C-alpha angles and dihedrals in degrees: 000000000000091000091054092051092047092048091048091049092050092049091049091050091048091050091051090052091050094245116149108213105170128014141172092202139039118310120241135177119251116233115255114217117214118191120214132193115213096167091109094047088094112195091005099064094108092047091051090050090049091051091052090049091049092054089048089059092050104046135038105190093069134035127199110214127180109247118243120237109286093015118125108240128214089215131038121195124203137178125220141150096263133085119293112269142164131216112198123193095182137336107308095009134092143062136278138195128224095215116208091209091075092042090051089049088058103258115151110261097216091050090051093050094045090047093052092049085052090063091053087051090056104266121135127209111271101184096209092147089228119134089212091063109076092195092055083084117173093000086078116081118279087241091064112116098172107127096169123104113238119250089258092050093050090047090053091053088049089054092045091058098031094119091059093244134069111255115208113269118237104281118249119240112295091004092289123151122265108245126204117189115202 
């Protein structure tokens, strides 16, 4: 009797975590929903929303959804006069800044926003200088207007969220946040 209860409790916990333990059919990853708050992104709210929508067309294991009023978001987006940057606390969680410095320098707003969401989704800067690589960031020419992740970048996000839930990223030294500038 105790074993049955324990087994039932473990199966229920696994189901809540999105883990598929036993199946008669093909396994698939559940979609993880991440809520973002763009209300403090000031004049960039619509660009942030476009970037979230763009990611939603490129990956299926994770969805970026605008948080409703009063809902606690996984991601907060701000605007300021500095350079764009992201502070991640774990995969799928953190905050990022739409920095006006890059916008004033002529960088494409939608590319900036999509790039910063990429950090939250677990992608690092790669600085290839190629416009086709979203995560090349500011190493690509200012004239670059590609806001789409490459096939490899989208595939990496798919792998990052393959289990259907966001595992904690490796903690930074002393429990600090991981910071991406640009």
